[in-house]
Amino acid sequence: KMTAMELPAEVGGLTGYRKILEEEHRDFVEFCSQSPALQGMPDIQKALPAALADLRSLPQDDSWIVTHAAESARFFGPAPGAGTYGETFFGAWRDVMARPCLVPLIESLKRDEQEGGSDGEQAEARVMILGSSLGYQCLFFAAMGTRCVGYDLLPESMVEVAKATSRKHGLDEVLGLSAFRLGDAWQVPLAHGSGEMSLLWLNDENFPVELRRSLLTRAASELAPGSVIVS
């Protein structure tokens, strides 16, 4: 299981980590209860925090740890740090989303969701996450009122777990049936299909330097004007 030695000293080891999770859960419950996008949707207001709690429990689950470690070794090799698992907490995500440079884009994303696509269908998600892990960031975006699509390389320990958690909590309609996808950041098209501005979130701290450079170069040429990259 996750031990205090495996956690940064600044968070206070396992005890400090669990306290952070408790605070995150309270904050996310409050955010969901107050989000204009979720008003009149009490089941979803409860389901999103419940799904997040399930996902946050996995790094302390022996079965998931073994699956993730074995799968990471197959994909990334046995080198130390290969397939490192990291987390973006809700508070950090919220701080990023509050930055002034993101406000025009976020308002556009919300309008897009409210208006929907052609023939009453859902509009295509304009938020893309590369290195989406267990998909928890898509829960944050859903609570705000916009959907995202997340790509990860690990099918068993990441993509399929994210899909199963969405189904378990009745979130497929809110998140979108294709929210969690298997994909390689070297090959995934970055531009939104409509040519509209979009948000590209790169969980790229542990990406190879060459891949990070390639993604930023591609994004600069492929994304529509007004798009934002978070890296």
mmCIF file with all atom_site columns, C-alpha atoms in Angstrom:
data_model
loop_
_atom_site.group_PDB
_atom_site.id
_atom_site.type_symbol
_atom_site.label_atom_id
_atom_site.label_alt_id
_atom_site.label_comp_id
_atom_site.label_asym_id
_atom_site.label_entity_id
_atom_site.label_seq_id
_atom_site.pdbx_PDB_ins_code
_atom_site.Cartn_x
_atom_site.Cartn_y
_atom_site.Cartn_z
_atom_site.occupancy
_atom_site.B_iso_or_equiv
_atom_site.pdbx_formal_charge
_atom_site.auth_seq_id
_atom_site.auth_comp_id
_atom_site.auth_asym_id
_atom_site.auth_atom_id
_atom_site.pdbx_PDB_model_num
ATOM 1   C CA . LYS A 1 1   ? 0.000   0.000  0.000   1.00 0.00 ? 1   LYS A CA 1
ATOM 2   C CA . MET A 1 2   ? 0.980   3.624  -0.265  1.00 0.00 ? 2   MET A CA 1
ATOM 3   C CA . THR A 1 3   ? 3.220   4.527  2.636   1.00 0.00 ? 3   THR A CA 1
ATOM 4   C CA . ALA A 1 4   ? 4.432   7.775  4.170   1.00 0.00 ? 4   ALA A CA 1
ATOM 5   C CA . MET A 1 5   ? 7.828   7.145  2.543   1.00 0.00 ? 5   MET A CA 1
ATOM 6   C CA . GLU A 1 6   ? 6.237   7.187  -0.902  1.00 0.00 ? 6   GLU A CA 1
ATOM 7   C CA . LEU A 1 7   ? 4.622   10.584 -0.373  1.00 0.00 ? 7   LEU A CA 1
ATOM 8   C CA . PRO A 1 8   ? 6.294   14.009 -0.386  1.00 0.00 ? 8   PRO A CA 1
ATOM 9   C CA . ALA A 1 9   ? 7.380   15.015 3.107   1.00 0.00 ? 9   ALA A CA 1
ATOM 10  C CA . GLU A 1 10  ? 5.678   18.392 2.706   1.00 0.00 ? 10  GLU A CA 1
ATOM 11  C CA . VAL A 1 11  ? 2.220   16.778 2.706   1.00 0.00 ? 11  VAL A CA 1
ATOM 12  C CA . GLY A 1 12  ? 2.886   14.987 5.987   1.00 0.00 ? 12  GLY A CA 1
ATOM 13  C CA . GLY A 1 13  ? 3.104   11.429 4.683   1.00 0.00 ? 13  GLY A CA 1
ATOM 14  C CA . LEU A 1 14  ? 0.044   9.210  4.464   1.00 0.00 ? 14  LEU A CA 1
ATOM 15  C CA . THR A 1 15  ? -1.784  11.029 7.263   1.00 0.00 ? 15  THR A CA 1
ATOM 16  C CA . GLY A 1 16  ? -1.294  14.366 5.530   1.00 0.00 ? 16  GLY A CA 1
ATOM 17  C CA . TYR A 1 17  ? -2.340  12.912 2.192   1.00 0.00 ? 17  TYR A CA 1
ATOM 18  C CA . ARG A 1 18  ? -5.578  11.584 3.622   1.00 0.00 ? 18  ARG A CA 1
ATOM 19  C CA . LYS A 1 19  ? -6.293  14.982 5.165   1.00 0.00 ? 19  LYS A CA 1
ATOM 20  C CA . ILE A 1 20  ? -5.812  16.596 1.763   1.00 0.00 ? 20  ILE A CA 1
ATOM 21  C CA . LEU A 1 21  ? -8.291  14.122 0.267   1.00 0.00 ? 21  LEU A CA 1
ATOM 22  C CA . GLU A 1 22  ? -10.846 14.883 2.975   1.00 0.00 ? 22  GLU A CA 1
ATOM 23  C CA . GLU A 1 23  ? -10.516 18.617 2.338   1.00 0.00 ? 23  GLU A CA 1
ATOM 24  C CA . GLU A 1 24  ? -10.732 18.088 -1.400  1.00 0.00 ? 24  GLU A CA 1
ATOM 25  C CA . HIS A 1 25  ? -13.904 16.026 -0.998  1.00 0.00 ? 25  HIS A CA 1
ATOM 26  C CA . ARG A 1 26  ? -15.575 18.731 1.096   1.00 0.00 ? 26  ARG A CA 1
ATOM 27  C CA . ASP A 1 27  ? -14.592 21.422 -1.399  1.00 0.00 ? 27  ASP A CA 1
ATOM 28  C CA . PHE A 1 28  ? -15.814 19.412 -4.375  1.00 0.00 ? 28  PHE A CA 1
ATOM 29  C CA . VAL A 1 29  ? -19.126 18.560 -2.706  1.00 0.00 ? 29  VAL A CA 1
ATOM 30  C CA . GLU A 1 30  ? -19.678 22.274 -2.040  1.00 0.00 ? 30  GLU A CA 1
ATOM 31  C CA . PHE A 1 31  ? -18.676 23.209 -5.594  1.00 0.00 ? 31  PHE A CA 1
ATOM 32  C CA . CYS A 1 32  ? -21.088 20.670 -7.093  1.00 0.00 ? 32  CYS A CA 1
ATOM 33  C CA . SER A 1 33  ? -23.927 21.800 -4.848  1.00 0.00 ? 33  SER A CA 1
ATOM 34  C CA . GLN A 1 34  ? -23.444 25.430 -5.894  1.00 0.00 ? 34  GLN A CA 1
ATOM 35  C CA . SER A 1 35  ? -22.569 25.001 -9.571  1.00 0.00 ? 35  SER A CA 1
ATOM 36  C CA . PRO A 1 36  ? -25.183 26.671 -11.820 1.00 0.00 ? 36  PRO A CA 1
ATOM 37  C CA . ALA A 1 37  ? -24.605 23.899 -14.363 1.00 0.00 ? 37  ALA A CA 1
ATOM 38  C CA . LEU A 1 38  ? -25.834 21.242 -11.905 1.00 0.00 ? 38  LEU A CA 1
ATOM 39  C CA . GLN A 1 39  ? -28.882 22.975 -10.488 1.00 0.00 ? 39  GLN A CA 1
ATOM 40  C CA . GLY A 1 40  ? -31.919 20.699 -10.638 1.00 0.00 ? 40  GLY A CA 1
ATOM 41  C CA . MET A 1 41  ? -29.631 17.665 -10.919 1.00 0.00 ? 41  MET A CA 1
ATOM 42  C CA . PRO A 1 42  ? -29.324 16.398 -7.311  1.00 0.00 ? 42  PRO A CA 1
ATOM 43  C CA . ASP A 1 43  ? -28.262 12.901 -8.358  1.00 0.00 ? 43  ASP A CA 1
ATOM 44  C CA . ILE A 1 44  ? -25.353 14.262 -10.394 1.00 0.00 ? 44  ILE A CA 1
ATOM 45  C CA . GLN A 1 45  ? -24.398 16.661 -7.593  1.00 0.00 ? 45  GLN A CA 1
ATOM 46  C CA . LYS A 1 46  ? -23.896 13.593 -5.396  1.00 0.00 ? 46  LYS A CA 1
ATOM 47  C CA . ALA A 1 47  ? -22.503 11.253 -8.047  1.00 0.00 ? 47  ALA A CA 1
ATOM 48  C CA . LEU A 1 48  ? -19.548 13.416 -9.097  1.00 0.00 ? 48  LEU A CA 1
ATOM 49  C CA . PRO A 1 49  ? -17.978 13.613 -5.595  1.00 0.00 ? 49  PRO A CA 1
ATOM 50  C CA . ALA A 1 50  ? -18.728 9.920  -5.036  1.00 0.00 ? 50  ALA A CA 1
ATOM 51  C CA . ALA A 1 51  ? -16.908 9.015  -8.257  1.00 0.00 ? 51  ALA A CA 1
ATOM 52  C CA . LEU A 1 52  ? -13.962 11.192 -7.259  1.00 0.00 ? 52  LEU A CA 1
ATOM 53  C CA . ALA A 1 53  ? -13.765 9.455  -3.874  1.00 0.00 ? 53  ALA A CA 1
ATOM 54  C CA . ASP A 1 54  ? -13.638 6.065  -5.611  1.00 0.00 ? 54  ASP A CA 1
ATOM 55  C CA . LEU A 1 55  ? -10.802 7.180  -7.870  1.00 0.00 ? 55  LEU A CA 1
ATOM 56  C CA . ARG A 1 56  ? -8.831  8.744  -5.010  1.00 0.00 ? 56  ARG A CA 1
ATOM 57  C CA . SER A 1 57  ? -8.981  5.469  -3.076  1.00 0.00 ? 57  SER A CA 1
ATOM 58  C CA . LEU A 1 58  ? -7.192  3.477  -5.783  1.00 0.00 ? 58  LEU A CA 1
ATOM 59  C CA . PRO A 1 59  ? -3.573  4.492  -4.992  1.00 0.00 ? 59  PRO A CA 1
ATOM 60  C CA . GLN A 1 60  ? -4.109  2.778  -1.614  1.00 0.00 ? 60  GLN A CA 1
ATOM 61  C CA . ASP A 1 61  ? -5.690  -0.347 -3.115  1.00 0.00 ? 61  ASP A CA 1
ATOM 62  C CA . ASP A 1 62  ? -3.296  -3.301 -3.411  1.00 0.00 ? 62  ASP A CA 1
ATOM 63  C CA . SER A 1 63  ? -5.009  -4.827 -6.434  1.00 0.00 ? 63  SER A CA 1
ATOM 64  C CA . TRP A 1 64  ? -4.978  -1.597 -8.438  1.00 0.00 ? 64  TRP A CA 1
ATOM 65  C CA . ILE A 1 65  ? -1.362  -0.837 -7.476  1.00 0.00 ? 65  ILE A CA 1
ATOM 66  C CA . VAL A 1 66  ? -0.201  -4.235 -8.750  1.00 0.00 ? 66  VAL A CA 1
ATOM 67  C CA . THR A 1 67  ? -2.175  -3.864 -11.985 1.00 0.00 ? 67  THR A CA 1
ATOM 68  C CA . HIS A 1 68  ? -0.859  -0.362 -12.573 1.00 0.00 ? 68  HIS A CA 1
ATOM 69  C CA . ALA A 1 69  ? 2.755   -1.323 -11.786 1.00 0.00 ? 69  ALA A CA 1
ATOM 70  C CA . ALA A 1 70  ? 2.693   -4.334 -14.109 1.00 0.00 ? 70  ALA A CA 1
ATOM 71  C CA . GLU A 1 71  ? 1.030   -2.408 -16.919 1.00 0.00 ? 71  GLU A CA 1
ATOM 72  C CA . SER A 1 72  ? 3.432   0.520  -16.530 1.00 0.00 ? 72  SER A CA 1
ATOM 73  C CA . ALA A 1 73  ? 6.397   -1.850 -16.745 1.00 0.00 ? 73  ALA A CA 1
ATOM 74  C CA . ARG A 1 74  ? 5.021   -3.338 -19.973 1.00 0.00 ? 74  ARG A CA 1
ATOM 75  C CA . PHE A 1 75  ? 4.480   0.050  -21.593 1.00 0.00 ? 75  PHE A CA 1
ATOM 76  C CA . PHE A 1 76  ? 7.341   2.133  -20.176 1.00 0.00 ? 76  PHE A CA 1
ATOM 77  C CA . GLY A 1 77  ? 9.953   -0.387 -19.071 1.00 0.00 ? 77  GLY A CA 1
ATOM 78  C CA . PRO A 1 78  ? 11.409  -1.083 -15.625 1.00 0.00 ? 78  PRO A CA 1
ATOM 79  C CA . ALA A 1 79  ? 13.373  2.146  -15.224 1.00 0.00 ? 79  ALA A CA 1
ATOM 80  C CA . PRO A 1 80  ? 12.794  4.041  -11.934 1.00 0.00 ? 80  PRO A CA 1
ATOM 81  C CA . GLY A 1 81  ? 10.101  6.665  -12.391 1.00 0.00 ? 81  GLY A CA 1
ATOM 82  C CA . ALA A 1 82  ? 8.680   5.046  -15.504 1.00 0.00 ? 82  ALA A CA 1
ATOM 83  C CA . GLY A 1 83  ? 4.897   5.343  -15.541 1.00 0.00 ? 83  GLY A CA 1
ATOM 84  C CA . THR A 1 84  ? 4.917   7.587  -12.472 1.00 0.00 ? 84  THR A CA 1
ATOM 85  C CA . TYR A 1 85  ? 1.431   8.230  -11.136 1.00 0.00 ? 85  TYR A CA 1
ATOM 86  C CA . GLY A 1 86  ? 0.559   11.784 -10.127 1.00 0.00 ? 86  GLY A CA 1
ATOM 87  C CA . GLU A 1 87  ? -2.614  13.623 -9.137  1.00 0.00 ? 87  GLU A CA 1
ATOM 88  C CA . THR A 1 88  ? -4.019  17.094 -9.738  1.00 0.00 ? 88  THR A CA 1
ATOM 89  C CA . PHE A 1 89  ? -6.218  18.031 -6.803  1.00 0.00 ? 89  PHE A CA 1
ATOM 90  C CA . PHE A 1 90  ? -9.474  19.918 -7.229  1.00 0.00 ? 90  PHE A CA 1
ATOM 91  C CA . GLY A 1 91  ? -8.137  23.062 -5.537  1.00 0.00 ? 91  GLY A CA 1
ATOM 92  C CA . ALA A 1 92  ? -5.209  23.275 -7.953  1.00 0.00 ? 92  ALA A CA 1
ATOM 93  C CA . TRP A 1 93  ? -7.527  22.739 -10.934 1.00 0.00 ? 93  TRP A CA 1
ATOM 94  C CA . ARG A 1 94  ? -9.889  25.437 -9.681  1.00 0.00 ? 94  ARG A CA 1
ATOM 95  C CA . ASP A 1 95  ? -7.003  27.907 -9.255  1.00 0.00 ? 95  ASP A CA 1
ATOM 96  C CA . VAL A 1 96  ? -5.926  27.333 -12.849 1.00 0.00 ? 96  VAL A CA 1
ATOM 97  C CA . MET A 1 97  ? -9.459  27.735 -14.173 1.00 0.00 ? 97  MET A CA 1
ATOM 98  C CA . ALA A 1 98  ? -9.821  31.066 -12.368 1.00 0.00 ? 98  ALA A CA 1
ATOM 99  C CA . ARG A 1 99  ? -6.949  32.676 -14.260 1.00 0.00 ? 99  ARG A CA 1
ATOM 100 C CA . PRO A 1 100 ? -8.038  35.660 -16.385 1.00 0.00 ? 100 PRO A CA 1
ATOM 101 C CA . CYS A 1 101 ? -6.587  34.243 -19.593 1.00 0.00 ? 101 CYS A CA 1
ATOM 102 C CA . LEU A 1 102 ? -9.040  31.341 -19.372 1.00 0.00 ? 102 LEU A CA 1
ATOM 103 C CA . VAL A 1 103 ? -12.237 33.299 -18.660 1.00 0.00 ? 103 VAL A CA 1
ATOM 104 C CA . PRO A 1 104 ? -13.285 34.016 -22.305 1.00 0.00 ? 104 PRO A CA 1
ATOM 105 C CA . LEU A 1 105 ? -12.673 30.403 -23.309 1.00 0.00 ? 105 LEU A CA 1
ATOM 106 C CA . ILE A 1 106 ? -14.514 28.966 -20.306 1.00 0.00 ? 106 ILE A CA 1
ATOM 107 C CA . GLU A 1 107 ? -17.551 31.148 -20.978 1.00 0.00 ? 107 GLU A CA 1
ATOM 108 C CA . SER A 1 108 ? -17.532 29.985 -24.600 1.00 0.00 ? 108 SER A CA 1
ATOM 109 C CA . LEU A 1 109 ? -17.328 26.339 -23.500 1.00 0.00 ? 109 LEU A CA 1
ATOM 110 C CA . LYS A 1 110 ? -20.292 26.759 -21.160 1.00 0.00 ? 110 LYS A CA 1
ATOM 111 C CA . ARG A 1 111 ? -22.403 28.400 -23.873 1.00 0.00 ? 111 ARG A CA 1
ATOM 112 C CA . ASP A 1 112 ? -21.507 25.591 -26.254 1.00 0.00 ? 112 ASP A CA 1
ATOM 113 C CA . GLU A 1 113 ? -22.726 22.979 -23.769 1.00 0.00 ? 113 GLU A CA 1
ATOM 114 C CA . GLN A 1 114 ? -25.953 24.871 -23.067 1.00 0.00 ? 114 GLN A CA 1
ATOM 115 C CA . GLU A 1 115 ? -26.773 25.283 -26.752 1.00 0.00 ? 115 GLU A CA 1
ATOM 116 C CA . GLY A 1 116 ? -25.787 21.729 -27.690 1.00 0.00 ? 116 GLY A CA 1
ATOM 117 C CA . GLY A 1 117 ? -24.845 20.455 -31.114 1.00 0.00 ? 117 GLY A CA 1
ATOM 118 C CA . SER A 1 118 ? -26.877 20.182 -34.259 1.00 0.00 ? 118 SER A CA 1
ATOM 119 C CA . ASP A 1 119 ? -30.194 18.275 -34.172 1.00 0.00 ? 119 ASP A CA 1
ATOM 120 C CA . GLY A 1 120 ? -30.249 18.514 -30.379 1.00 0.00 ? 120 GLY A CA 1
ATOM 121 C CA . GLU A 1 121 ? -27.158 16.342 -29.992 1.00 0.00 ? 121 GLU A CA 1
ATOM 122 C CA . GLN A 1 122 ? -24.439 17.112 -27.488 1.00 0.00 ? 122 GLN A CA 1
ATOM 123 C CA . ALA A 1 123 ? -21.740 19.416 -28.801 1.00 0.00 ? 123 ALA A CA 1
ATOM 124 C CA . GLU A 1 124 ? -18.337 17.831 -29.284 1.00 0.00 ? 124 GLU A CA 1
ATOM 125 C CA . ALA A 1 125 ? -16.121 18.298 -26.212 1.00 0.00 ? 125 ALA A CA 1
ATOM 126 C CA . ARG A 1 126 ? -13.717 21.207 -26.614 1.00 0.00 ? 126 ARG A CA 1
ATOM 127 C CA . VAL A 1 127 ? -11.502 20.281 -23.668 1.00 0.00 ? 127 VAL A CA 1
ATOM 128 C CA . MET A 1 128 ? -8.792  17.673 -24.247 1.00 0.00 ? 128 MET A CA 1
ATOM 129 C CA . ILE A 1 129 ? -6.588  16.153 -21.562 1.00 0.00 ? 129 ILE A CA 1
ATOM 130 C CA . LEU A 1 130 ? -3.469  14.223 -22.523 1.00 0.00 ? 130 LEU A CA 1
ATOM 131 C CA . GLY A 1 131 ? -2.232  11.928 -19.791 1.00 0.00 ? 131 GLY A CA 1
ATOM 132 C CA . SER A 1 132 ? -5.733  11.860 -18.298 1.00 0.00 ? 132 SER A CA 1
ATOM 133 C CA . SER A 1 133 ? -4.923  9.054  -15.856 1.00 0.00 ? 133 SER A CA 1
ATOM 134 C CA . LEU A 1 134 ? -8.079  7.926  -14.017 1.00 0.00 ? 134 LEU A CA 1
ATOM 135 C CA . GLY A 1 135 ? -10.150 10.729 -15.497 1.00 0.00 ? 135 GLY A CA 1
ATOM 136 C CA . TYR A 1 136 ? -10.807 12.762 -12.367 1.00 0.00 ? 136 TYR A CA 1
ATOM 137 C CA . GLN A 1 137 ? -10.188 16.071 -14.144 1.00 0.00 ? 137 GLN A CA 1
ATOM 138 C CA . CYS A 1 138 ? -13.147 15.326 -16.403 1.00 0.00 ? 138 CYS A CA 1
ATOM 139 C CA . LEU A 1 139 ? -15.264 15.173 -13.237 1.00 0.00 ? 139 LEU A CA 1
ATOM 140 C CA . PHE A 1 140 ? -14.113 18.688 -12.383 1.00 0.00 ? 140 PHE A CA 1
ATOM 141 C CA . PHE A 1 141 ? -14.990 19.995 -15.844 1.00 0.00 ? 141 PHE A CA 1
ATOM 142 C CA . ALA A 1 142 ? -18.397 18.294 -15.708 1.00 0.00 ? 142 ALA A CA 1
ATOM 143 C CA . ALA A 1 143 ? -19.140 20.002 -12.410 1.00 0.00 ? 143 ALA A CA 1
ATOM 144 C CA . MET A 1 144 ? -18.329 23.332 -14.062 1.00 0.00 ? 144 MET A CA 1
ATOM 145 C CA . GLY A 1 145 ? -20.684 22.577 -16.917 1.00 0.00 ? 145 GLY A CA 1
ATOM 146 C CA . THR A 1 146 ? -18.503 21.393 -19.761 1.00 0.00 ? 146 THR A CA 1
ATOM 147 C CA . ARG A 1 147 ? -17.351 17.990 -20.945 1.00 0.00 ? 147 ARG A CA 1
ATOM 148 C CA . CYS A 1 148 ? -13.851 16.870 -21.815 1.00 0.00 ? 148 CYS A CA 1
ATOM 149 C CA . VAL A 1 149 ? -12.153 13.991 -23.549 1.00 0.00 ? 149 VAL A CA 1
ATOM 150 C CA . GLY A 1 150 ? -9.162  12.371 -21.876 1.00 0.00 ? 150 GLY A CA 1
ATOM 151 C CA . TYR A 1 151 ? -6.477  10.228 -23.485 1.00 0.00 ? 151 TYR A CA 1
ATOM 152 C CA . ASP A 1 152 ? -4.163  7.842  -21.667 1.00 0.00 ? 152 ASP A CA 1
ATOM 153 C CA . LEU A 1 153 ? -1.783  5.087  -22.756 1.00 0.00 ? 153 LEU A CA 1
ATOM 154 C CA . LEU A 1 154 ? -2.732  2.537  -20.095 1.00 0.00 ? 154 LEU A CA 1
ATOM 155 C CA . PRO A 1 155 ? -5.936  0.665  -20.967 1.00 0.00 ? 155 PRO A CA 1
ATOM 156 C CA . GLU A 1 156 ? -6.435  -1.581 -17.955 1.00 0.00 ? 156 GLU A CA 1
ATOM 157 C CA . SER A 1 157 ? -5.401  0.487  -14.944 1.00 0.00 ? 157 SER A CA 1
ATOM 158 C CA . MET A 1 158 ? -6.483  3.884  -16.274 1.00 0.00 ? 158 MET A CA 1
ATOM 159 C CA . VAL A 1 159 ? -8.913  4.088  -19.213 1.00 0.00 ? 159 VAL A CA 1
ATOM 160 C CA . GLU A 1 160 ? -11.103 1.106  -18.350 1.00 0.00 ? 160 GLU A CA 1
ATOM 161 C CA . VAL A 1 161 ? -11.203 2.042  -14.663 1.00 0.00 ? 161 VAL A CA 1
ATOM 162 C CA . ALA A 1 162 ? -12.315 5.572  -15.583 1.00 0.00 ? 162 ALA A CA 1
ATOM 163 C CA . LYS A 1 163 ? -15.072 4.161  -17.820 1.00 0.00 ? 163 LYS A CA 1
ATOM 164 C CA . ALA A 1 164 ? -16.232 1.695  -15.160 1.00 0.00 ? 164 ALA A CA 1
ATOM 165 C CA . THR A 1 165 ? -16.368 4.406  -12.507 1.00 0.00 ? 165 THR A CA 1
ATOM 166 C CA . SER A 1 166 ? -18.447 6.612  -14.797 1.00 0.00 ? 166 SER A CA 1
ATOM 167 C CA . ARG A 1 167 ? -20.905 3.767  -15.404 1.00 0.00 ? 167 ARG A CA 1
ATOM 168 C CA . LYS A 1 168 ? -21.069 2.836  -11.725 1.00 0.00 ? 168 LYS A CA 1
ATOM 169 C CA . HIS A 1 169 ? -22.135 6.338  -10.736 1.00 0.00 ? 169 HIS A CA 1
ATOM 170 C CA . GLY A 1 170 ? -24.496 6.973  -13.641 1.00 0.00 ? 170 GLY A CA 1
ATOM 171 C CA . LEU A 1 171 ? -22.318 9.658  -15.200 1.00 0.00 ? 171 LEU A CA 1
ATOM 172 C CA . ASP A 1 172 ? -22.062 8.443  -18.795 1.00 0.00 ? 172 ASP A CA 1
ATOM 173 C CA . GLU A 1 173 ? -24.596 10.964 -20.074 1.00 0.00 ? 173 GLU A CA 1
ATOM 174 C CA . VAL A 1 174 ? -22.991 13.871 -18.236 1.00 0.00 ? 174 VAL A CA 1
ATOM 175 C CA . LEU A 1 175 ? -19.412 12.980 -19.112 1.00 0.00 ? 175 LEU A CA 1
ATOM 176 C CA . GLY A 1 176 ? -20.111 11.507 -22.542 1.00 0.00 ? 176 GLY A CA 1
ATOM 177 C CA . LEU A 1 177 ? -19.776 7.873  -23.572 1.00 0.00 ? 177 LEU A CA 1
ATOM 178 C CA . SER A 1 178 ? -16.432 8.554  -25.255 1.00 0.00 ? 178 SER A CA 1
ATOM 179 C CA . ALA A 1 179 ? -14.932 10.746 -22.524 1.00 0.00 ? 179 ALA A CA 1
ATOM 180 C CA . PHE A 1 180 ? -12.118 8.312  -21.706 1.00 0.00 ? 180 PHE A CA 1
ATOM 181 C CA . ARG A 1 181 ? -10.057 7.071  -24.620 1.00 0.00 ? 181 ARG A CA 1
ATOM 182 C CA . LEU A 1 182 ? -6.951  5.052  -25.266 1.00 0.00 ? 182 LEU A CA 1
ATOM 183 C CA . GLY A 1 183 ? -4.484  7.175  -27.178 1.00 0.00 ? 183 GLY A CA 1
ATOM 184 C CA . ASP A 1 184 ? -0.841  8.070  -27.691 1.00 0.00 ? 184 ASP A CA 1
ATOM 185 C CA . ALA A 1 185 ? 0.029   11.748 -27.256 1.00 0.00 ? 185 ALA A CA 1
ATOM 186 C CA . TRP A 1 186 ? 2.403   11.469 -30.212 1.00 0.00 ? 186 TRP A CA 1
ATOM 187 C CA . GLN A 1 187 ? -0.521  10.667 -32.515 1.00 0.00 ? 187 GLN A CA 1
ATOM 188 C CA . VAL A 1 188 ? -3.720  12.171 -31.071 1.00 0.00 ? 188 VAL A CA 1
ATOM 189 C CA . PRO A 1 189 ? -5.089  15.055 -33.220 1.00 0.00 ? 189 PRO A CA 1
ATOM 190 C CA . LEU A 1 190 ? -5.061  18.197 -31.096 1.00 0.00 ? 190 LEU A CA 1
ATOM 191 C CA . ALA A 1 191 ? -7.435  20.501 -32.961 1.00 0.00 ? 191 ALA A CA 1
ATOM 192 C CA . HIS A 1 192 ? -11.158 20.547 -32.233 1.00 0.00 ? 192 HIS A CA 1
ATOM 193 C CA . GLY A 1 193 ? -13.137 19.175 -35.177 1.00 0.00 ? 193 GLY A CA 1
ATOM 194 C CA . SER A 1 194 ? -15.193 22.339 -35.605 1.00 0.00 ? 194 SER A CA 1
ATOM 195 C CA . GLY A 1 195 ? -12.168 24.594 -35.807 1.00 0.00 ? 195 GLY A CA 1
ATOM 196 C CA . GLU A 1 196 ? -13.325 26.466 -32.696 1.00 0.00 ? 196 GLU A CA 1
ATOM 197 C CA . MET A 1 197 ? -10.998 27.510 -29.894 1.00 0.00 ? 197 MET A CA 1
ATOM 198 C CA . SER A 1 198 ? -10.404 24.811 -27.326 1.00 0.00 ? 198 SER A CA 1
ATOM 199 C CA . LEU A 1 199 ? -8.535  23.960 -24.125 1.00 0.00 ? 199 LEU A CA 1
ATOM 200 C CA . LEU A 1 200 ? -5.621  21.520 -24.233 1.00 0.00 ? 200 LEU A CA 1
ATOM 201 C CA . TRP A 1 201 ? -4.526  20.326 -20.779 1.00 0.00 ? 201 TRP A CA 1
ATOM 202 C CA . LEU A 1 202 ? -1.209  18.471 -20.726 1.00 0.00 ? 202 LEU A CA 1
ATOM 203 C CA . ASN A 1 203 ? -0.394  16.375 -17.670 1.00 0.00 ? 203 ASN A CA 1
ATOM 204 C CA . ASP A 1 204 ? 3.097   16.266 -19.060 1.00 0.00 ? 204 ASP A CA 1
ATOM 205 C CA . GLU A 1 205 ? 5.478   16.654 -16.142 1.00 0.00 ? 205 GLU A CA 1
ATOM 206 C CA . ASN A 1 206 ? 6.817   13.139 -16.729 1.00 0.00 ? 206 ASN A CA 1
ATOM 207 C CA . PHE A 1 207 ? 6.490   13.110 -20.510 1.00 0.00 ? 207 PHE A CA 1
ATOM 208 C CA . PRO A 1 208 ? 9.787   12.751 -22.420 1.00 0.00 ? 208 PRO A CA 1
ATOM 209 C CA . VAL A 1 209 ? 11.282  16.125 -23.284 1.00 0.00 ? 209 VAL A CA 1
ATOM 210 C CA . GLU A 1 210 ? 10.970  15.383 -27.006 1.00 0.00 ? 210 GLU A CA 1
ATOM 211 C CA . LEU A 1 211 ? 7.247   14.669 -26.648 1.00 0.00 ? 211 LEU A CA 1
ATOM 212 C CA . ARG A 1 212 ? 6.613   17.843 -24.660 1.00 0.00 ? 212 ARG A CA 1
ATOM 213 C CA . ARG A 1 213 ? 8.354   19.917 -27.312 1.00 0.00 ? 213 ARG A CA 1
ATOM 214 C CA . SER A 1 214 ? 6.473   18.164 -30.095 1.00 0.00 ? 214 SER A CA 1
ATOM 215 C CA . LEU A 1 215 ? 3.102   18.749 -28.418 1.00 0.00 ? 215 LEU A CA 1
ATOM 216 C CA . LEU A 1 216 ? 3.715   22.454 -27.884 1.00 0.00 ? 216 LEU A CA 1
ATOM 217 C CA . THR A 1 217 ? 4.929   22.868 -31.465 1.00 0.00 ? 217 THR A CA 1
ATOM 218 C CA . ARG A 1 218 ? 1.930   20.986 -32.862 1.00 0.00 ? 218 ARG A CA 1
ATOM 219 C CA . ALA A 1 219 ? -0.501  22.868 -30.617 1.00 0.00 ? 219 ALA A CA 1
ATOM 220 C CA . ALA A 1 220 ? 0.832   26.211 -31.809 1.00 0.00 ? 220 ALA A CA 1
ATOM 221 C CA . SER A 1 221 ? 0.094   25.273 -35.409 1.00 0.00 ? 221 SER A CA 1
ATOM 222 C CA . GLU A 1 222 ? -3.029  23.092 -35.021 1.00 0.00 ? 222 GLU A CA 1
ATOM 223 C CA . LEU A 1 223 ? -5.179  24.816 -32.390 1.00 0.00 ? 223 LEU A CA 1
ATOM 224 C CA . ALA A 1 224 ? -7.582  27.589 -33.338 1.00 0.00 ? 224 ALA A CA 1
ATOM 225 C CA . PRO A 1 225 ? -6.893  31.209 -32.304 1.00 0.00 ? 225 PRO A CA 1
ATOM 226 C CA . GLY A 1 226 ? -8.056  31.816 -28.729 1.00 0.00 ? 226 GLY A CA 1
ATOM 227 C CA . SER A 1 227 ? -7.230  28.298 -27.617 1.00 0.00 ? 227 SER A CA 1
ATOM 228 C CA . VAL A 1 228 ? -5.375  27.792 -24.338 1.00 0.00 ? 228 VAL A CA 1
ATOM 229 C CA . ILE A 1 229 ? -2.719  25.239 -23.396 1.00 0.00 ? 229 ILE A CA 1
ATOM 230 C CA . VAL A 1 230 ? -2.213  24.256 -19.744 1.00 0.00 ? 230 VAL A CA 1
ATOM 231 C CA . SER A 1 231 ? 1.078   22.477 -19.169 1.00 0.00 ? 231 SER A CA 1
#
